[in-house]
mmCIF file of C-alpha atoms in Angstrom:
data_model
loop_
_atom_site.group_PDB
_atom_site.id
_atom_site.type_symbol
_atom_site.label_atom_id
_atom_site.label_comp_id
_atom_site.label_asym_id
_atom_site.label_seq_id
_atom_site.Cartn_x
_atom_site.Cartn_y
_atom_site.Cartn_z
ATOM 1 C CA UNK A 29 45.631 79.476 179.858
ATOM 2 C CA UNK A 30 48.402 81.363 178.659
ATOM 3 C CA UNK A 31 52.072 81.516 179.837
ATOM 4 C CA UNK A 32 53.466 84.951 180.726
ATOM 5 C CA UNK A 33 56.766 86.022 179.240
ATOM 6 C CA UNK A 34 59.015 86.084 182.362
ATOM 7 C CA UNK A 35 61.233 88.469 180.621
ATOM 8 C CA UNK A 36 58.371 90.896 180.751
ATOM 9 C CA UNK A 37 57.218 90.212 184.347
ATOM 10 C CA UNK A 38 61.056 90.670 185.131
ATOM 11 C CA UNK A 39 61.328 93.767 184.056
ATOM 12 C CA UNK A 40 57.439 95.055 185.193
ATOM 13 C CA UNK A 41 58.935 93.781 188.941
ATOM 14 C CA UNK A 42 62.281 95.683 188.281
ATOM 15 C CA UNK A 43 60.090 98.830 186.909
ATOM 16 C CA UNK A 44 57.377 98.618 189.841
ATOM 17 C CA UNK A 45 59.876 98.405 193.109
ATOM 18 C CA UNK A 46 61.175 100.982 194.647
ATOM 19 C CA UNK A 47 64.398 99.219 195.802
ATOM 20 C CA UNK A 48 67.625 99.840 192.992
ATOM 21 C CA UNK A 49 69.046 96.506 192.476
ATOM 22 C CA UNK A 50 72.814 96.703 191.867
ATOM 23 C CA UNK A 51 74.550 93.760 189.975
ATOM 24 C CA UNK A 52 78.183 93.279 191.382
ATOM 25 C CA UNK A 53 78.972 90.685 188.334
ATOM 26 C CA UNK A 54 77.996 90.993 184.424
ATOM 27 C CA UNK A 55 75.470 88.981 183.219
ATOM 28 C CA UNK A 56 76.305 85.727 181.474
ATOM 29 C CA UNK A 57 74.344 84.294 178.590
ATOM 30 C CA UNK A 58 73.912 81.370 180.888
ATOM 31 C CA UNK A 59 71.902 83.239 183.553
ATOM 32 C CA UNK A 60 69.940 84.662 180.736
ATOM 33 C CA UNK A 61 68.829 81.979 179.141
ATOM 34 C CA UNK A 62 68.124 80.393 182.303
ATOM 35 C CA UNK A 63 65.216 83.079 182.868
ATOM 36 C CA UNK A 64 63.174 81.773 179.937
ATOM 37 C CA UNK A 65 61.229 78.560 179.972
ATOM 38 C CA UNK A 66 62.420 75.184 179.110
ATOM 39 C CA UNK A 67 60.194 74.981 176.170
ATOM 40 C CA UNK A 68 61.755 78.379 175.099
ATOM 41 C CA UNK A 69 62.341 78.836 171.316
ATOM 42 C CA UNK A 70 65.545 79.445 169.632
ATOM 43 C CA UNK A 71 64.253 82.808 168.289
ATOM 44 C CA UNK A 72 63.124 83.286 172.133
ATOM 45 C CA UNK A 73 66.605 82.724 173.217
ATOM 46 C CA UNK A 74 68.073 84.764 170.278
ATOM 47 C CA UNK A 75 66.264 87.680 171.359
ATOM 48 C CA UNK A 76 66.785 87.302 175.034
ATOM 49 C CA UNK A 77 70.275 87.035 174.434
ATOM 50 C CA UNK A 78 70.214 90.227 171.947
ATOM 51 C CA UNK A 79 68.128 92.397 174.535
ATOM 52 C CA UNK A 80 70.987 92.116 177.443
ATOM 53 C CA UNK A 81 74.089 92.315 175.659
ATOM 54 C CA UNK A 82 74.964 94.790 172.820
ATOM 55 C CA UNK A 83 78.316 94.468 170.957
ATOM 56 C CA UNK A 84 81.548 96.690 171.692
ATOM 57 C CA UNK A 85 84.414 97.254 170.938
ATOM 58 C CA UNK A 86 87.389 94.949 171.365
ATOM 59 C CA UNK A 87 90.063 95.820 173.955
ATOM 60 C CA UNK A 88 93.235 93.570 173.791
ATOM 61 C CA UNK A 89 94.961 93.514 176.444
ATOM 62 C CA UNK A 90 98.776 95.243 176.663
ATOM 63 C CA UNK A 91 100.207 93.985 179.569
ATOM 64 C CA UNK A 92 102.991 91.830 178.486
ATOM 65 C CA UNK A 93 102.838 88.327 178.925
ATOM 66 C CA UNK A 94 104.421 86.827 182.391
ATOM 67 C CA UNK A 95 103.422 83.182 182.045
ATOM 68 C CA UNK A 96 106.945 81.496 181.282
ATOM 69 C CA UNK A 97 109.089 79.256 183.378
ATOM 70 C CA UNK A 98 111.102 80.405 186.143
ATOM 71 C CA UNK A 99 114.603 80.997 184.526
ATOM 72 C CA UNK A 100 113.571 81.810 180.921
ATOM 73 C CA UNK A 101 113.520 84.558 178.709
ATOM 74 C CA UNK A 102 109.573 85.509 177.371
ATOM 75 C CA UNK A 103 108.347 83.882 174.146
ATOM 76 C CA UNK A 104 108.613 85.491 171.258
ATOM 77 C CA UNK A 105 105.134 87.147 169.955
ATOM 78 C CA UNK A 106 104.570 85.405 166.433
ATOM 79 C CA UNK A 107 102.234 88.090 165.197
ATOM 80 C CA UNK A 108 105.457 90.640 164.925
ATOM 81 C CA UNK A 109 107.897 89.653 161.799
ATOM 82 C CA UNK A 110 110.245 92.107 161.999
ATOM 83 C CA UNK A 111 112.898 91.402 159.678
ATOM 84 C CA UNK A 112 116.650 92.262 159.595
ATOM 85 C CA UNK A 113 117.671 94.884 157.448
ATOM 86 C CA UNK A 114 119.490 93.037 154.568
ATOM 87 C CA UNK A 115 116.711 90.652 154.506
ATOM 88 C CA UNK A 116 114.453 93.913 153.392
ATOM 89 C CA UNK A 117 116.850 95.518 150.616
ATOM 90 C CA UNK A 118 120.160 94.578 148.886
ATOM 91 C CA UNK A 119 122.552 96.630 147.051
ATOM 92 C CA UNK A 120 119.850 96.733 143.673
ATOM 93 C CA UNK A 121 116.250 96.969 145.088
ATOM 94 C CA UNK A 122 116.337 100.523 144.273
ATOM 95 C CA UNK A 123 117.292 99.831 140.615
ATOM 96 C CA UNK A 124 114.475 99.744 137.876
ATOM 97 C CA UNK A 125 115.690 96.483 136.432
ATOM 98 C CA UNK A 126 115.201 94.717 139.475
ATOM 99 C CA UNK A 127 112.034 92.546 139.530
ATOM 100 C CA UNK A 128 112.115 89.921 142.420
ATOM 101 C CA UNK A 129 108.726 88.682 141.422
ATOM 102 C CA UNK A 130 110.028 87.313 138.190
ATOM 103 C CA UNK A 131 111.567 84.134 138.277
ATOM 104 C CA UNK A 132 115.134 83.921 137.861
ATOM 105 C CA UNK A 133 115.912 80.262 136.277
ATOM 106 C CA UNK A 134 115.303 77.251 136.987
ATOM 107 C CA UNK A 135 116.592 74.665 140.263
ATOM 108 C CA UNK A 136 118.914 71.778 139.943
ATOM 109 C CA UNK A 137 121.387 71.126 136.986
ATOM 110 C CA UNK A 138 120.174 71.206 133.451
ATOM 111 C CA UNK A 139 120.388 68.262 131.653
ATOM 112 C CA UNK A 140 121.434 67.548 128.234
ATOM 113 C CA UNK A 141 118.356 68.010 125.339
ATOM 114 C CA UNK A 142 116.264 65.227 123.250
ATOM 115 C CA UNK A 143 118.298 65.692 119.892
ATOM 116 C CA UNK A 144 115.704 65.996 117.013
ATOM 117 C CA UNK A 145 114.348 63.536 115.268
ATOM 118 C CA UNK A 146 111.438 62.799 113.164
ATOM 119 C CA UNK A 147 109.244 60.161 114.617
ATOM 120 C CA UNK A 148 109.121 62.953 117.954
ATOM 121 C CA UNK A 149 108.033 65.264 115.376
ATOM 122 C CA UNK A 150 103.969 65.287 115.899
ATOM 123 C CA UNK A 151 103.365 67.675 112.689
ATOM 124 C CA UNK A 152 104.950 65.250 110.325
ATOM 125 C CA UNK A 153 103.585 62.523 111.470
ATOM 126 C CA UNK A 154 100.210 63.778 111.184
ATOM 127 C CA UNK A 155 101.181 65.041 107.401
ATOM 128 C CA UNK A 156 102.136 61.630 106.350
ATOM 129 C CA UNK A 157 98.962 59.862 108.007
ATOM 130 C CA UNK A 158 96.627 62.484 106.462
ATOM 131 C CA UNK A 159 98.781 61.964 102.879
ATOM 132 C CA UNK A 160 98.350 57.926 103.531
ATOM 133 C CA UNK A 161 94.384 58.344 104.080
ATOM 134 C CA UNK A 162 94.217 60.667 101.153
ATOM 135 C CA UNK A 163 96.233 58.410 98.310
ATOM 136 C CA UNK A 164 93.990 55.765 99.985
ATOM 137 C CA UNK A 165 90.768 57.309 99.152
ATOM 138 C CA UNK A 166 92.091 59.091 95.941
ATOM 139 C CA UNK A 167 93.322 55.536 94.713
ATOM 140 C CA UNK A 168 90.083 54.275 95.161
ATOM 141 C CA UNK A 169 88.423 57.504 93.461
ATOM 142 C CA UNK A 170 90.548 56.633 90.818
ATOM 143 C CA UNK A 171 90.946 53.269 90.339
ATOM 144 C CA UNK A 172 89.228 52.842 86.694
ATOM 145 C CA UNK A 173 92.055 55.622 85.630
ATOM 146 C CA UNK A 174 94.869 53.355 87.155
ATOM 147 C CA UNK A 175 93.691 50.014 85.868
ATOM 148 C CA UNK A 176 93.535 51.545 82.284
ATOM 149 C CA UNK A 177 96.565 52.967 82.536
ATOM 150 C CA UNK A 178 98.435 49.478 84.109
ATOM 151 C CA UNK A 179 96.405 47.741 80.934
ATOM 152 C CA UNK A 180 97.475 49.741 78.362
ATOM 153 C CA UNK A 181 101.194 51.025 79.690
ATOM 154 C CA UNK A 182 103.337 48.361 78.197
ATOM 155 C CA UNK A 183 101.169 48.226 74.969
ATOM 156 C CA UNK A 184 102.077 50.182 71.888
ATOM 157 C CA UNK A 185 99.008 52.458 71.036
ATOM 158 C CA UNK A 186 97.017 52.628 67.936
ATOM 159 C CA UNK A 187 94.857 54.640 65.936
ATOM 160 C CA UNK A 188 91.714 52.507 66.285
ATOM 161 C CA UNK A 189 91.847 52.184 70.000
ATOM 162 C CA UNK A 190 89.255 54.455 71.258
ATOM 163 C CA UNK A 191 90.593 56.485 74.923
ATOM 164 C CA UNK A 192 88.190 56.936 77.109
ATOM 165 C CA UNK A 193 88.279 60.498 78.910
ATOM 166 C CA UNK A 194 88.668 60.547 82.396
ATOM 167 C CA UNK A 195 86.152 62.580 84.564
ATOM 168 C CA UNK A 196 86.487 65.719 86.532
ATOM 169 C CA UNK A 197 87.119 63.946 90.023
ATOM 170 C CA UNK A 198 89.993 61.433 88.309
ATOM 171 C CA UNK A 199 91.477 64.852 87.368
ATOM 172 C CA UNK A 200 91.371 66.254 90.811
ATOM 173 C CA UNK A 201 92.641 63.264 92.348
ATOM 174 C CA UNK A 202 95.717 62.630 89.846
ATOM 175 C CA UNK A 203 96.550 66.222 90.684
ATOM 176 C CA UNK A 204 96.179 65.598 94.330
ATOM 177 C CA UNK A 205 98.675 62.465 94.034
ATOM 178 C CA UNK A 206 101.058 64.787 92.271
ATOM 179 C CA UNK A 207 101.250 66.910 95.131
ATOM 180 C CA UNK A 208 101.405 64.262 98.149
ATOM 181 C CA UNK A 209 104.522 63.078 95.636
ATOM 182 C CA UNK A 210 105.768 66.581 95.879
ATOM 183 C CA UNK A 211 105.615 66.568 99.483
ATOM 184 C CA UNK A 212 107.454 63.471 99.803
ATOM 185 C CA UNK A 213 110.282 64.335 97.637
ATOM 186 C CA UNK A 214 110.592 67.623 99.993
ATOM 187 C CA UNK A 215 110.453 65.499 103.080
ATOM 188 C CA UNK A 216 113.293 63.312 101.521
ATOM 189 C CA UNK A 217 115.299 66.329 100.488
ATOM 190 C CA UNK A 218 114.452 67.352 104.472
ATOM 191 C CA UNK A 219 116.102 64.462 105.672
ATOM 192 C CA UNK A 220 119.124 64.456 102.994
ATOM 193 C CA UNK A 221 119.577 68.318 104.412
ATOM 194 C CA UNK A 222 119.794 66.932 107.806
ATOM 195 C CA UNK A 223 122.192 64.237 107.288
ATOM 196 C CA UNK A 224 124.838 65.984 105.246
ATOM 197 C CA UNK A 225 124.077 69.920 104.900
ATOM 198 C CA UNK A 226 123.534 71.044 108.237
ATOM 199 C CA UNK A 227 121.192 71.374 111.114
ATOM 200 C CA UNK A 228 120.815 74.721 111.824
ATOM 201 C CA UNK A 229 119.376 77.645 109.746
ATOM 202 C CA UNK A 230 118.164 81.146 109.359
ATOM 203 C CA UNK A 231 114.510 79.980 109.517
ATOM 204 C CA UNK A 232 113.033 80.269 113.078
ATOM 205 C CA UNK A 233 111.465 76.689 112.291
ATOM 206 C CA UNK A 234 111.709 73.527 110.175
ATOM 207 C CA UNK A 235 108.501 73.644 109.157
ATOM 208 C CA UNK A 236 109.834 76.519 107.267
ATOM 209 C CA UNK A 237 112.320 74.513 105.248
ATOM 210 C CA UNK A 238 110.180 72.113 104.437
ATOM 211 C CA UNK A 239 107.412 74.493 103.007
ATOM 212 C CA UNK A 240 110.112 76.281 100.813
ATOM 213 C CA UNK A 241 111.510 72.523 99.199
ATOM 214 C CA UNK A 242 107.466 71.707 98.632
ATOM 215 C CA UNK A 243 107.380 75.091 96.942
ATOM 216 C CA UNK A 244 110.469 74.513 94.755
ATOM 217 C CA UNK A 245 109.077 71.201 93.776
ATOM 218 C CA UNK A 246 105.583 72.257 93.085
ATOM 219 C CA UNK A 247 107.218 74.488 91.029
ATOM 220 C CA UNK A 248 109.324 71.607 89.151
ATOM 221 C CA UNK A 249 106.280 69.579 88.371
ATOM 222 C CA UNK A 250 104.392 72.689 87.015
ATOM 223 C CA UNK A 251 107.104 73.554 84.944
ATOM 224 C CA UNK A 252 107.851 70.465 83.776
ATOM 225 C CA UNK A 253 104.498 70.286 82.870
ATOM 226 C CA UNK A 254 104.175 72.926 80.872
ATOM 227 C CA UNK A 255 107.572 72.267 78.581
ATOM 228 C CA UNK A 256 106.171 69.119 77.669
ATOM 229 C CA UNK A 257 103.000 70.308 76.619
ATOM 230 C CA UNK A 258 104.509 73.471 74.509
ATOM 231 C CA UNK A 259 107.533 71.373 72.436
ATOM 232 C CA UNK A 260 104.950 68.399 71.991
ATOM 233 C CA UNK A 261 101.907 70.802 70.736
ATOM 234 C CA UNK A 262 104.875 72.156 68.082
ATOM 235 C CA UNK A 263 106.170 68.555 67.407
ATOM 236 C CA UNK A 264 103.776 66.127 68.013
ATOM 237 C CA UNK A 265 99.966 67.452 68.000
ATOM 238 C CA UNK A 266 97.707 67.630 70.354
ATOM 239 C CA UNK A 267 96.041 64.020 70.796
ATOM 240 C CA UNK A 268 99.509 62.460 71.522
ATOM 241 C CA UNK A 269 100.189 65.502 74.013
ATOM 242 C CA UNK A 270 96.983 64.797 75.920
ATOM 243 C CA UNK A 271 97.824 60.892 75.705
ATOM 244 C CA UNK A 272 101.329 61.793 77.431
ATOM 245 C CA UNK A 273 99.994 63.834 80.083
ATOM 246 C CA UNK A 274 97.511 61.216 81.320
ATOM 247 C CA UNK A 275 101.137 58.789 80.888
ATOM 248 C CA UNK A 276 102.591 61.565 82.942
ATOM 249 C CA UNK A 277 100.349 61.683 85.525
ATOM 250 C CA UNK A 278 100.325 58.009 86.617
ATOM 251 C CA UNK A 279 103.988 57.810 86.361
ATOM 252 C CA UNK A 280 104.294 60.625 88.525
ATOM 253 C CA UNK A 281 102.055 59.341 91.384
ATOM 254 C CA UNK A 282 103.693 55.420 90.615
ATOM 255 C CA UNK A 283 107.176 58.031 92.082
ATOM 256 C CA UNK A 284 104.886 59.002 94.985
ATOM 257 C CA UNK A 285 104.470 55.083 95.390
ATOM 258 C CA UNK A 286 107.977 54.284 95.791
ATOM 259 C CA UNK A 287 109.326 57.173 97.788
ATOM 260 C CA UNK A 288 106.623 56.632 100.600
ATOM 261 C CA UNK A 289 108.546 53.696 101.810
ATOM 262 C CA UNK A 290 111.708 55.463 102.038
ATOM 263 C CA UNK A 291 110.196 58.064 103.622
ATOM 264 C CA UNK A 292 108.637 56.410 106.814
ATOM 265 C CA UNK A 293 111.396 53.550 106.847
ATOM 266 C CA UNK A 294 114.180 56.937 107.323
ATOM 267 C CA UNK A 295 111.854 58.735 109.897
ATOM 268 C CA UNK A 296 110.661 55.967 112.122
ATOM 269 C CA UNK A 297 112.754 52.817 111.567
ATOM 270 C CA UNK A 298 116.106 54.315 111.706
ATOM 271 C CA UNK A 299 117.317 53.057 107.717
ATOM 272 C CA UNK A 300 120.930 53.711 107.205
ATOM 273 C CA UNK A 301 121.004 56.901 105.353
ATOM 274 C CA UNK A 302 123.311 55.074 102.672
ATOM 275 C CA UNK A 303 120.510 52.807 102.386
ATOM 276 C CA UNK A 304 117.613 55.440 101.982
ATOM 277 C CA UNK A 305 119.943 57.466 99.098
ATOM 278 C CA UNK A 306 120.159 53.985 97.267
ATOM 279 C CA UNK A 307 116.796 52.965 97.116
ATOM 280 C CA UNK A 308 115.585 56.514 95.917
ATOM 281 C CA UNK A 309 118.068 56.405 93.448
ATOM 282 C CA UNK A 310 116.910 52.998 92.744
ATOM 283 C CA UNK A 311 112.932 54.535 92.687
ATOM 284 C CA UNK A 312 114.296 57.317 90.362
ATOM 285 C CA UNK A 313 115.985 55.259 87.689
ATOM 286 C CA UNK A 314 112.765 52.764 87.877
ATOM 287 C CA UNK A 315 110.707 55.761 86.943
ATOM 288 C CA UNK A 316 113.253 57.050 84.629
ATOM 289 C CA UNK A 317 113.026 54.146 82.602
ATOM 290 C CA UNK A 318 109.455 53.735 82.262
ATOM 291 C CA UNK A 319 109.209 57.601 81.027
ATOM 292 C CA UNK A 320 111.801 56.672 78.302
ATOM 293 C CA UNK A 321 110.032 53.859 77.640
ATOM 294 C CA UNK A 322 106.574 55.612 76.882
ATOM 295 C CA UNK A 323 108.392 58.695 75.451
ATOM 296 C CA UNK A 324 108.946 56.004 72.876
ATOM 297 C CA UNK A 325 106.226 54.068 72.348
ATOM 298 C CA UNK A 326 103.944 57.247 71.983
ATOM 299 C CA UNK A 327 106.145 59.897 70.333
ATOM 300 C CA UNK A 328 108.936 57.514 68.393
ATOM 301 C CA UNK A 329 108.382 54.309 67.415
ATOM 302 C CA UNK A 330 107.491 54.677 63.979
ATOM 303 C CA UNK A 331 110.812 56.938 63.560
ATOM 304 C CA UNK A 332 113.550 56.015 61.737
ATOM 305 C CA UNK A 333 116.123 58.182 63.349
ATOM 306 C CA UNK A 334 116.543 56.802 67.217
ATOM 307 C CA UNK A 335 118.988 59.990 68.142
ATOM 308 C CA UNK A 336 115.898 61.476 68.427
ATOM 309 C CA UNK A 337 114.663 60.002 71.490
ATOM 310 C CA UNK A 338 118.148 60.907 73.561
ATOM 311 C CA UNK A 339 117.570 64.651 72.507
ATOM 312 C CA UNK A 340 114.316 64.780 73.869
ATOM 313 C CA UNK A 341 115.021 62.735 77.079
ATOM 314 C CA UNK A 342 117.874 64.728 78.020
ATOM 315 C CA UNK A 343 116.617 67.883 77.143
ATOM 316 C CA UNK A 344 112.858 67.284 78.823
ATOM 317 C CA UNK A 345 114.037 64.966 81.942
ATOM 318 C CA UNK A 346 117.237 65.125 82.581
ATOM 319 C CA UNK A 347 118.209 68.619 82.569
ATOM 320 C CA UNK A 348 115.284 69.478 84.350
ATOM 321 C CA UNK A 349 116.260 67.221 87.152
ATOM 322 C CA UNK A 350 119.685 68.403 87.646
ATOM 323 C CA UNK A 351 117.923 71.936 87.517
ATOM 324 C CA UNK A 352 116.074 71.205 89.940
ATOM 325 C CA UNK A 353 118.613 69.187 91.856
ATOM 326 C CA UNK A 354 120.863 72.214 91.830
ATOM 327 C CA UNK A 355 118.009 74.927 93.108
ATOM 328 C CA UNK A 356 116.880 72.626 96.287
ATOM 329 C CA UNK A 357 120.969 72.585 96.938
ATOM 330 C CA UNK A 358 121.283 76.384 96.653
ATOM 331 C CA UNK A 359 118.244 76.572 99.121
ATOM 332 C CA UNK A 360 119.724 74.635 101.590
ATOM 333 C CA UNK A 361 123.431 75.780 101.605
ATOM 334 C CA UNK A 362 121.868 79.448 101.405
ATOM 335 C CA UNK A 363 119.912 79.241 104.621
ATOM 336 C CA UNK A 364 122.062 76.678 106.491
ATOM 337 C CA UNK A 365 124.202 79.127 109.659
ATOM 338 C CA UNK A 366 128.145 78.499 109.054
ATOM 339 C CA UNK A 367 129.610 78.919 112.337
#
């Protein structure tokens, strides 16, 4: 047997009686629910409850509220903020430069700022790893290079010696050396600037400065360069041109060598600036020597005349260096700000 919906007999009994049945109270969703039958479903209740009562609107009541102690003012409604008057506006609200939603400094009292120094600086660190990895793997590139040149450097050179040519890599990677050199002699001028030129400039950053000093000495080493290959094509010929450029070369990354100490033992370890400027100078005369030295076992050491060698030197080395000397100090006295 089936079970009858009482909802539906309900209202068949309400339709089929003659008698009006008046309901003094509203119904409850309690007295509803009880009509249905204990093993009622929720989508039986859901639409019980859904066929007696229909949504309306909301009518909040306006009486005010009376339910304070005896003696005491009524509590404040919290749902009206009505603020005062100079709270709302002040004397430039209506101006057009007046942006409250901007933030206006910062809280507290500002404290003094990390001075500048090298080992915070994160781009020059990472140049001088990346230079370390790459001399690294461009020594080992051209290792065969070096240990002909170290075998043969303090030997005088003769006509029945046959060179062997170095490849197109060894080339690449001497000229790479040359340029980590260049860097580091910009870097050194960089920190020479900073100790007794001046720390602030025209540039908006130091990267700046140092790009301009590894210009200038790119340039150096290019011109240099090519001097020594037009007066020794005139003087000298061509085989003991190419034989000095190789010479060059290695002497030239052998600088690179001997500044890279200097250059992270100023940065990182603190080294007494007097300290730094002697042991460059030191590195400089080193190399200095050694270029006289090959300058005359390739070009004059079968010359009678030993003047000869002085012209050349000072002409091709040292007036080139206090050229160059000069230009990097013009740079750096030309951008520094004189207050």
């Amino acid at each position: 047997m089936l079970q009858q919906d009482s909802i539906a007999n309900h209202t068949a009994v309400a339709e089929g009686s003659d008698s009006v049945v008046v309901q003094h109270r509203p119904l409850t969703p309690a007295q509803v629910l009880s009509w249905l039958p204990r093993d009622a479903t929720p989508a039986q209740q859901d639409s019980a409850i859904q066929a007696h009562f229909k949504p309306s609107e909301i009518h909040w009541s306006e009486h005010p509220d009376t339910l304070h102690l005896p003696g005491h003012s009524p509590g404040v409604d919290l749902m009206k903020a009505d603020l005062p008057q100079y709270y709302k506006e002040s004397f430039f609200s209506k101006s057009a430069l007046f942006h409250p939603e901007l933030p206006g400094g910062r809280y507290g009292v500002p404290g003094d700022p990390i001075p500048y120094t090298v080992r915070n600086d994160n781009l020059i660190t990472s140049l001088l790893l990346i230079c370390f990895i790459v001399a690294v793997i461009a020594f080992g590139n051209v290792r065969q290079f070096i240990r002909r040149q170290v075998k043969f450097f303090f030997s005088a050179p003769t006509e029945s010696v046959v060179e062997e040519s170095e490849t197109v890599n060894e080339l690449y990677f001497q000229l790479l050396l040359v340029f980590i050199t260049s860097l580091l002699i910009a870097l050194l001028f960089y920190f020479y600037t900073l100790n007794f030129i001046g720390n602030t400039f025209v540039l908006r950053s130091q990267y700046t400065l140092i790009s301009i000093y590894l210009g200038i000495t790119i340039a150096y080493f290019l011109l240099k360069m090519g001097y020594y290959a037009m007066v020794n094509l005139v003087f000298f010929g061509s085989k003991k041109n190419k034989q000095w450029i190789k010479t060059w070369l290695f002497i030239v990354s052998v600088e690179g060598v001997l500044f890279f100490p200097a250059v992270l033992l100023g940065g990182y370890f603190e080294m007494d600036v007097n300290w730094m400027a002697f042991y460059v100078i030191l590195s400089c005369i080193i190399v200095k020597l050694l270029t006289i030295y090959k300058i005359y076992m390739i070009f004059f050491r079968r010359n009678v005349v030993r003047l000869q060698i002085f012209l050349y030197f000072c002409t091709l080395e040292i007036v080139p260096l206090l050229t160059f000397w000069g230009a990097l100090v013009l740079t750096a006295n030309s951008l520094k700000i004189n207050f």
